[in-house]
PDB file of C-alpha atoms in Angstrom:
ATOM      1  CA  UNK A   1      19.803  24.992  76.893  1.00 50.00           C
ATOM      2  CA  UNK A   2      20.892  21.416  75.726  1.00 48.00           C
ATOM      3  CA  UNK A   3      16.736  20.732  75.609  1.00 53.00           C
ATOM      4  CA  UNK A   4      16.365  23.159  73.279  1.00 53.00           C
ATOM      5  CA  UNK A   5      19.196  22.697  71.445  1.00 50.00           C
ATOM      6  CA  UNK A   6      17.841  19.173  70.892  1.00 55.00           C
ATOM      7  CA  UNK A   7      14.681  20.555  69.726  1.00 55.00           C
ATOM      8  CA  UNK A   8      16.022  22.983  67.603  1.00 57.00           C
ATOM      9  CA  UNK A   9      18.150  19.937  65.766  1.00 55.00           C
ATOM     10  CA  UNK A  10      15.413  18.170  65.930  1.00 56.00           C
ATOM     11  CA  UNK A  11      13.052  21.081  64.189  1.00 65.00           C
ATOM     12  CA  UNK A  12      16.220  21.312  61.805  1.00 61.00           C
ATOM     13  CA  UNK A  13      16.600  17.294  60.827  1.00 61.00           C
ATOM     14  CA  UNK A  14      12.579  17.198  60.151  1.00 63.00           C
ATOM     15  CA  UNK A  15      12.899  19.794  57.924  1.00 63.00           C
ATOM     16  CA  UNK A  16      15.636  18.200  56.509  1.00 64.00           C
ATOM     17  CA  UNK A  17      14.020  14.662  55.869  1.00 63.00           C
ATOM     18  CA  UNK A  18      10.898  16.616  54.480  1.00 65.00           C
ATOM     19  CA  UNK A  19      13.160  18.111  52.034  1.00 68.00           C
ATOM     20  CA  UNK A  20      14.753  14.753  50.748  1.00 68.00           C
ATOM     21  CA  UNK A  21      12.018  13.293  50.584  1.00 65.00           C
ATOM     22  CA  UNK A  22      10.263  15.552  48.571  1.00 68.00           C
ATOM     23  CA  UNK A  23      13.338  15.266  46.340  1.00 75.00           C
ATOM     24  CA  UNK A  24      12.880  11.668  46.495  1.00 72.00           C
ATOM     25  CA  UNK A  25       9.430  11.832  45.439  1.00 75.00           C
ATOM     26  CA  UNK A  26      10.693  14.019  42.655  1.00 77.00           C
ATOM     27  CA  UNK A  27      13.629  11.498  41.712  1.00 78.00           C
ATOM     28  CA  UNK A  28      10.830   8.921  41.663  1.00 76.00           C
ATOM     29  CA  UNK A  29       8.566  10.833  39.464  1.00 75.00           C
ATOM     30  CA  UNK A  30      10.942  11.732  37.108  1.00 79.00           C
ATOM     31  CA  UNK A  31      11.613   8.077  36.611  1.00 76.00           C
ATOM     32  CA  UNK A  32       8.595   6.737  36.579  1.00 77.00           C
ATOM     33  CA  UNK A  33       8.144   9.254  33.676  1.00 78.00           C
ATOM     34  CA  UNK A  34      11.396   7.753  31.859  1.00 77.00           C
ATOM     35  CA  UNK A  35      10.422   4.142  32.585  1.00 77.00           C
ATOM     36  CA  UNK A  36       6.954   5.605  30.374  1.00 74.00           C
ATOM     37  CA  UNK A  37       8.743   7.196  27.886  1.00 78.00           C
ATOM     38  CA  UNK A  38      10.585   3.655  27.690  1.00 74.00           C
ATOM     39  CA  UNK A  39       8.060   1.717  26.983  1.00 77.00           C
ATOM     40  CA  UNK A  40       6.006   4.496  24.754  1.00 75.00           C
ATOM     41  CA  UNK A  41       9.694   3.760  22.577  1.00 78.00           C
ATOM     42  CA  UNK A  42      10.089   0.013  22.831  1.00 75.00           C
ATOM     43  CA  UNK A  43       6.399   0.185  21.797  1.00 73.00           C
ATOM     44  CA  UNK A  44       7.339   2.276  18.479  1.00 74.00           C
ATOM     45  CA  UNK A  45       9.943   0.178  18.061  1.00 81.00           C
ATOM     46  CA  UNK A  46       8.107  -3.115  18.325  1.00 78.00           C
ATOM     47  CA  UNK A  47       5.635  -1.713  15.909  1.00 75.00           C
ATOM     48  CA  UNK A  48       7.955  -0.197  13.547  1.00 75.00           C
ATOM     49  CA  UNK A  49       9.406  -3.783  13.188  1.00 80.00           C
ATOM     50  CA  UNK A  50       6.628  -5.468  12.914  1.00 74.00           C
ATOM     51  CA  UNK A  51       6.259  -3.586   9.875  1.00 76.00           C
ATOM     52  CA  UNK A  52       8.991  -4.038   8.444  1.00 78.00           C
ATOM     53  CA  UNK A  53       8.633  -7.502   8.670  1.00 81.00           C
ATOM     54  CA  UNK A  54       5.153  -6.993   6.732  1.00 79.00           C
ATOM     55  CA  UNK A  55       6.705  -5.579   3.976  1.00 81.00           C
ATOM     56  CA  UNK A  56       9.257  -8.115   3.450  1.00 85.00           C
ATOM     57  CA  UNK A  57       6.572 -10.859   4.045  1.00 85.00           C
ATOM     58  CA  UNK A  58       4.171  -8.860   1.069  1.00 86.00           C
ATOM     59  CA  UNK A  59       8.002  -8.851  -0.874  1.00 88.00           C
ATOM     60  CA  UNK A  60       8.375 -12.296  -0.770  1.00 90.00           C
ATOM     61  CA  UNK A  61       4.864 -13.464  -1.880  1.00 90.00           C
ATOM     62  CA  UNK A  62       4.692 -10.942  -4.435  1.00 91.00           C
ATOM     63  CA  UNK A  63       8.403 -11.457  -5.889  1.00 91.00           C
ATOM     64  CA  UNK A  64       7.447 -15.592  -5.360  1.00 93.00           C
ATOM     65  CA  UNK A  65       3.778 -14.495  -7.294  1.00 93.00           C
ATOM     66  CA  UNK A  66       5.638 -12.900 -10.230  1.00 92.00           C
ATOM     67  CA  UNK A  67       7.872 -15.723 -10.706  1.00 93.00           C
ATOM     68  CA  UNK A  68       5.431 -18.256 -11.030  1.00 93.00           C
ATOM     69  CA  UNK A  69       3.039 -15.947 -13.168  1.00 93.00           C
ATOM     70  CA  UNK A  70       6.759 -14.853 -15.391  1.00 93.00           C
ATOM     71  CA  UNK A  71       6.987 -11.323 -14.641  1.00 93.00           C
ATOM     72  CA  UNK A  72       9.532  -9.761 -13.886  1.00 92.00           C
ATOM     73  CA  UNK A  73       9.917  -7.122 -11.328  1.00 92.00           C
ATOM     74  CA  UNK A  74      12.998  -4.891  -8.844  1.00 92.00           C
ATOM     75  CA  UNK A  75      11.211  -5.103  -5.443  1.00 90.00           C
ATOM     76  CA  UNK A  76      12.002  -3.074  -2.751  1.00 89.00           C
ATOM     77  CA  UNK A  77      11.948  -4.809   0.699  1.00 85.00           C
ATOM     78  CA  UNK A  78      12.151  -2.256   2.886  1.00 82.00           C
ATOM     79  CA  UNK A  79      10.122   0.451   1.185  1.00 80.00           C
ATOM     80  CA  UNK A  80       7.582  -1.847  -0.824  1.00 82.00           C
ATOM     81  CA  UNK A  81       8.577  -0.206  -4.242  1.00 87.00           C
ATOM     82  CA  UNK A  82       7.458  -2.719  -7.123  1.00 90.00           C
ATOM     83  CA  UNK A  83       8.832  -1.981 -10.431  1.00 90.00           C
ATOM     84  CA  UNK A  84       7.786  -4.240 -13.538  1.00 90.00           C
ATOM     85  CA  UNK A  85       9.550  -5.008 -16.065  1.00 88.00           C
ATOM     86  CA  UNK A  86       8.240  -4.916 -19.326  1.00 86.00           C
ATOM     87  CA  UNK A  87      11.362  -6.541 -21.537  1.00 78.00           C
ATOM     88  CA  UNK A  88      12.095  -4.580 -24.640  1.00 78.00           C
ATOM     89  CA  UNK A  89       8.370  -3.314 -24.769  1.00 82.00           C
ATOM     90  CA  UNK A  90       7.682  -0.084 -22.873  1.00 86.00           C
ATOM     91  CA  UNK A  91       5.860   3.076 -24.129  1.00 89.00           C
ATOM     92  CA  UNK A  92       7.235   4.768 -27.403  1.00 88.00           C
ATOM     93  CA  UNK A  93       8.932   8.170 -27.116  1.00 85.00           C
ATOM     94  CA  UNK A  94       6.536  11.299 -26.350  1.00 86.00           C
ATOM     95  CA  UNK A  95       3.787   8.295 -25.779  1.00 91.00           C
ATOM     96  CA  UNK A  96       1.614   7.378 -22.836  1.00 94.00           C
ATOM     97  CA  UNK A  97      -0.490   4.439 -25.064  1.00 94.00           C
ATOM     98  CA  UNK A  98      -0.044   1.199 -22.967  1.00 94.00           C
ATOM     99  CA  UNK A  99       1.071  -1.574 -25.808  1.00 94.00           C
ATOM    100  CA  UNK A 100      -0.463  -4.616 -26.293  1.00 93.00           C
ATOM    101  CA  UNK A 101       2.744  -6.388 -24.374  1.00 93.00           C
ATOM    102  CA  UNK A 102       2.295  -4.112 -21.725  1.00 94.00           C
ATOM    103  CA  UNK A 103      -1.254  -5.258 -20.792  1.00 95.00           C
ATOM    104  CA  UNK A 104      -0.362  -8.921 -21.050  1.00 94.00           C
ATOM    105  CA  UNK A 105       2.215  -8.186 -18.598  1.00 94.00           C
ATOM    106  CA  UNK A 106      -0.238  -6.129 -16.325  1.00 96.00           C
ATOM    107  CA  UNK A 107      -3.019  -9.107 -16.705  1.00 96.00           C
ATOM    108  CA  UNK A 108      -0.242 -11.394 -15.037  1.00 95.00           C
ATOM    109  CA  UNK A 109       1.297  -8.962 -12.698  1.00 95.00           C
ATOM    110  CA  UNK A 110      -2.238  -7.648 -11.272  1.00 96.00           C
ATOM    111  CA  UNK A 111      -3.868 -10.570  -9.587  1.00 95.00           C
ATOM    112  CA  UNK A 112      -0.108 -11.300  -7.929  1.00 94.00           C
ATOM    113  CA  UNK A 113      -0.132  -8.012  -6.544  1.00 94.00           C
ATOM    114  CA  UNK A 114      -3.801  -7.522  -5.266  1.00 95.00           C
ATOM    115  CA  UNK A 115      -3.816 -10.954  -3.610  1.00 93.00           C
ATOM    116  CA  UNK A 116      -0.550 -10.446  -1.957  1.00 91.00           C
ATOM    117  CA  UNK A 117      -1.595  -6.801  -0.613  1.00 90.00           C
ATOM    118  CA  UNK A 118      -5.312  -7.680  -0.010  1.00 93.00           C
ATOM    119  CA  UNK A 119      -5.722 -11.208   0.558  1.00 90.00           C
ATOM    120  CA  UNK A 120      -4.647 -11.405   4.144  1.00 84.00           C
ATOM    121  CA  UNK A 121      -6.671  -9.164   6.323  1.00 86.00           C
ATOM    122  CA  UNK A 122      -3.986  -8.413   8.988  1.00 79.00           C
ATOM    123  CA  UNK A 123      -1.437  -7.353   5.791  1.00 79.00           C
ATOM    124  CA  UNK A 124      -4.573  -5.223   4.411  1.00 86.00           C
ATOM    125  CA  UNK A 125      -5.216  -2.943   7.386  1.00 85.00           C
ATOM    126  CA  UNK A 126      -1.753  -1.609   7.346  1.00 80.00           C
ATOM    127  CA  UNK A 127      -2.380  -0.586   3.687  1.00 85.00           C
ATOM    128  CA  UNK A 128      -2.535   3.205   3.772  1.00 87.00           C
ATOM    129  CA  UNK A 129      -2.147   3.875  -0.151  1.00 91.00           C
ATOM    130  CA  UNK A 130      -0.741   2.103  -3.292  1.00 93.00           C
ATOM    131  CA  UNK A 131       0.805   4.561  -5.610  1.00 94.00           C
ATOM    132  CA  UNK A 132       1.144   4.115  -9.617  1.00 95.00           C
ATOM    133  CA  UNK A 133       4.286   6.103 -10.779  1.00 91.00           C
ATOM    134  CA  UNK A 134       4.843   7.158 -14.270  1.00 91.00           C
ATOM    135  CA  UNK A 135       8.474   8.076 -15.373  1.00 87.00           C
ATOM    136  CA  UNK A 136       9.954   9.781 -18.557  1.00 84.00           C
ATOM    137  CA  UNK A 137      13.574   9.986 -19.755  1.00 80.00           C
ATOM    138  CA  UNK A 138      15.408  13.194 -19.483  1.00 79.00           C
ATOM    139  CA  UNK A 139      14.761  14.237 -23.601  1.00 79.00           C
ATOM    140  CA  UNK A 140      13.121  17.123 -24.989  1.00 79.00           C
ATOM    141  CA  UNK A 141      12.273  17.262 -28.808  1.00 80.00           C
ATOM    142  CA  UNK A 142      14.899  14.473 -29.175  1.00 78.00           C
ATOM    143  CA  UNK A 143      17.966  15.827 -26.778  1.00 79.00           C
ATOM    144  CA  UNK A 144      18.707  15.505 -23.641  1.00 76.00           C
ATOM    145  CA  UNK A 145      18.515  18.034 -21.005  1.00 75.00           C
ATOM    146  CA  UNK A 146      20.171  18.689 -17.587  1.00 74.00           C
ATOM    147  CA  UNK A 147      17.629  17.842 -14.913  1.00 68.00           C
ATOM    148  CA  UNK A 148      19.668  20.190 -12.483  1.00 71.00           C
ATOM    149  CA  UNK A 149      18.931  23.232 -14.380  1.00 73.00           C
ATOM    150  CA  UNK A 150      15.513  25.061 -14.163  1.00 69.00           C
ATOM    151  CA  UNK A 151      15.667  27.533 -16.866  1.00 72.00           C
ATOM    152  CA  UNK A 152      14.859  28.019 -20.822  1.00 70.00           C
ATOM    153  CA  UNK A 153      14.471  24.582 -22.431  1.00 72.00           C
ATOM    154  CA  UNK A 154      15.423  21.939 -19.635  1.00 76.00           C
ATOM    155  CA  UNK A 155      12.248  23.828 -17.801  1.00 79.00           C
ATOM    156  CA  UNK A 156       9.764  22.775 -20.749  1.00 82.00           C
ATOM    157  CA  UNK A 157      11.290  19.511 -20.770  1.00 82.00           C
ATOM    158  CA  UNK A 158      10.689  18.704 -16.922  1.00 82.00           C
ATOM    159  CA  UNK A 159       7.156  20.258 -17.460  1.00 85.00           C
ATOM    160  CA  UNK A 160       6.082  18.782 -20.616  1.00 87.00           C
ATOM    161  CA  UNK A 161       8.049  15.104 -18.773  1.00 85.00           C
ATOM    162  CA  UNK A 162       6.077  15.919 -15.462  1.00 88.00           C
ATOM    163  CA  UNK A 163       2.931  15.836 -17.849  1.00 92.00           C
ATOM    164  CA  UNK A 164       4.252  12.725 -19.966  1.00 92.00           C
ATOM    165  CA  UNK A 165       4.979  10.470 -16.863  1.00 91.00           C
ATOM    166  CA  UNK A 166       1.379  11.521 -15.519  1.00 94.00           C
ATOM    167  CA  UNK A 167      -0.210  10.554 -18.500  1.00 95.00           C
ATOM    168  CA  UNK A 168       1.540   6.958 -18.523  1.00 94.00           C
ATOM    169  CA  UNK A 169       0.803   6.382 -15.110  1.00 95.00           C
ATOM    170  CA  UNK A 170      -3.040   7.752 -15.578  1.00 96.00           C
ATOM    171  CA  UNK A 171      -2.610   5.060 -18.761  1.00 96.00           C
ATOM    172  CA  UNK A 172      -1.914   2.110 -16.415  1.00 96.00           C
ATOM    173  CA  UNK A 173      -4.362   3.355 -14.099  1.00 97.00           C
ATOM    174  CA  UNK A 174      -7.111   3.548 -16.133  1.00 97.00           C
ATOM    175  CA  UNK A 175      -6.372  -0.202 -17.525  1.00 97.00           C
ATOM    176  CA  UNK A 176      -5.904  -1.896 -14.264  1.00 97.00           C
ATOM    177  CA  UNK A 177      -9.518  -0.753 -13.214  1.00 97.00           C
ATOM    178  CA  UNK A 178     -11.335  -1.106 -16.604  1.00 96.00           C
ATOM    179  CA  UNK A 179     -13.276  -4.416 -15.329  1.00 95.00           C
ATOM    180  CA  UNK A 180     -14.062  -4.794 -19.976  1.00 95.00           C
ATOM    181  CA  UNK A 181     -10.335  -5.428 -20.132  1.00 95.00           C
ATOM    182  CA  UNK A 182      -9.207  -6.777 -16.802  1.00 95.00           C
ATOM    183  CA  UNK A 183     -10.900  -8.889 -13.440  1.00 96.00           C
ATOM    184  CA  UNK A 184      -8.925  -9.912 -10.266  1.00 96.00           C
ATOM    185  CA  UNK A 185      -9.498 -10.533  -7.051  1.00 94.00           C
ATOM    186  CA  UNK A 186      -9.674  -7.575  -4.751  1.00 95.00           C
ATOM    187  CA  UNK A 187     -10.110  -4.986  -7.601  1.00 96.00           C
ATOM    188  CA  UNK A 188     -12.586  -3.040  -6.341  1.00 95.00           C
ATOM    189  CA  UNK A 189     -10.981  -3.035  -2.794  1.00 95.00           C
ATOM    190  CA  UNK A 190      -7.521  -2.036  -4.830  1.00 95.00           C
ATOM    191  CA  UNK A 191      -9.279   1.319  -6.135  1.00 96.00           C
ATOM    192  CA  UNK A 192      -9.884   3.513  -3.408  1.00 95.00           C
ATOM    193  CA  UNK A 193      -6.206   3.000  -2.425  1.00 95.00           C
ATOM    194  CA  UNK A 194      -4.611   4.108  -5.466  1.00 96.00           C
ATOM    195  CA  UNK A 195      -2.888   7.159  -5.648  1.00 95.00           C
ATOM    196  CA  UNK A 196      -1.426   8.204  -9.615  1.00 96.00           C
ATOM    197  CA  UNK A 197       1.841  10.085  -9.649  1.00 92.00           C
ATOM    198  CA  UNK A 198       3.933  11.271 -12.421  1.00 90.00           C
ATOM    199  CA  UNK A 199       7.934  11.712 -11.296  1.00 83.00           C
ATOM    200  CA  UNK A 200       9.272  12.014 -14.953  1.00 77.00           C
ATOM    201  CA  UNK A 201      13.123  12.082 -14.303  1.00 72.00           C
ATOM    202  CA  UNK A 202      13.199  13.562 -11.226  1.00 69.00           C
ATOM    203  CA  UNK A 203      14.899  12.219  -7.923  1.00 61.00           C
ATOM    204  CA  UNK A 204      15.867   9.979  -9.757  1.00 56.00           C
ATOM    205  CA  UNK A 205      19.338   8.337 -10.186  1.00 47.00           C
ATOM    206  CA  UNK A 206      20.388   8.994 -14.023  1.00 40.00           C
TER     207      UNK A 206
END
């Protein structure tokens, strides 16, 4: 009797260490899946930082560019947003015609910019687009309209403003790559990159 109670413990404790060590295995599975999830995450974060510190590299060049070529600019370091500033000169109410300011400033500005996005090779492969944004004030035939409301006339005005801010941007556009008006560096690598947005007042803080 005591042999086979021995064996019978014995059948028992096998059984046993089969079954902790399949949860073992399990344990070690399941973190050996963490530890790769861990390192899929320090990886996103590494890269995520790295470009991050891209765009406040490009930032830097580009706002030290503009001051030694006298434009002025608000530049965004975290999100890359450049936005010029023309002075007193900007386009005339219900207008998209670029004035003759305006160009001077975009002769200066462009070269700046292209060389700053384009010139270094590592900085240009992370370049997925480079948007043009045109804006418009919230006015409609000479009053202003509530940008919150989406009926009667504050509709026409964000439509015909959605159409206005377009047509500015489209106006830059087509004057940054007319090679009979203005050459940089990296224009023709610029192009294919260029998106052209109008946002007329919209998400915008008024």
């Amino acid at each position: 009797k005591l042999a086979a109670k021995e064996r019978e413990f014995g059948s028992k404790l096998a059984a046993k260490d089969k079954e902790y060590g399949g949860k073992i295995n399990e344990l070690g599975g399941k973190l050996n899946e963490m530890g790769g999830r861990l390192k899929d995450t320090e990886g996103l974060l590494a890269k995520a930082k790295a470009e991050a510190d891209a765009r406040r590299s490009i930032a830097k060049e580009i706002r030290e560019g503009f001051k030694k070529a006298g434009v002025q600019a608000d530049i965004n370091d975290q999100t890359g947003e450049v936005v010029i500033n023309f002075g007193d000169v900007y386009f005339d109410n219900d207008s998209a015609k670029l004035k003759d300011q305006m160009k001077e400033v975009l002769k200066k500005a462009m070269p700046v910019y292209s060389r700053s996005l384009l010139g270094n090779q590592k900085v240009a492969d992370k370049i997925a687009s480079v948007e043009i944004i045109g804006f418009a004030s919230p006015t409609y035939q000479g009053k202003y309209v509530d940008p919150t409301k989406m009926s009667g006339q504050n509709k026409k005005a964000i439509d015909y403003n959605l159409d206005l801010s377009y047509n500015r941007a489209r106006a830059i556009f087509q004057y940054v790559f007319d090679e009979n008006r203005i050459q940089f560096e990296h224009q023709k690598d610029l192009l294919p990159l260029i998106k052209v947005t109008g946002r007329s007042f919209l998400a915008e803080k008024l």
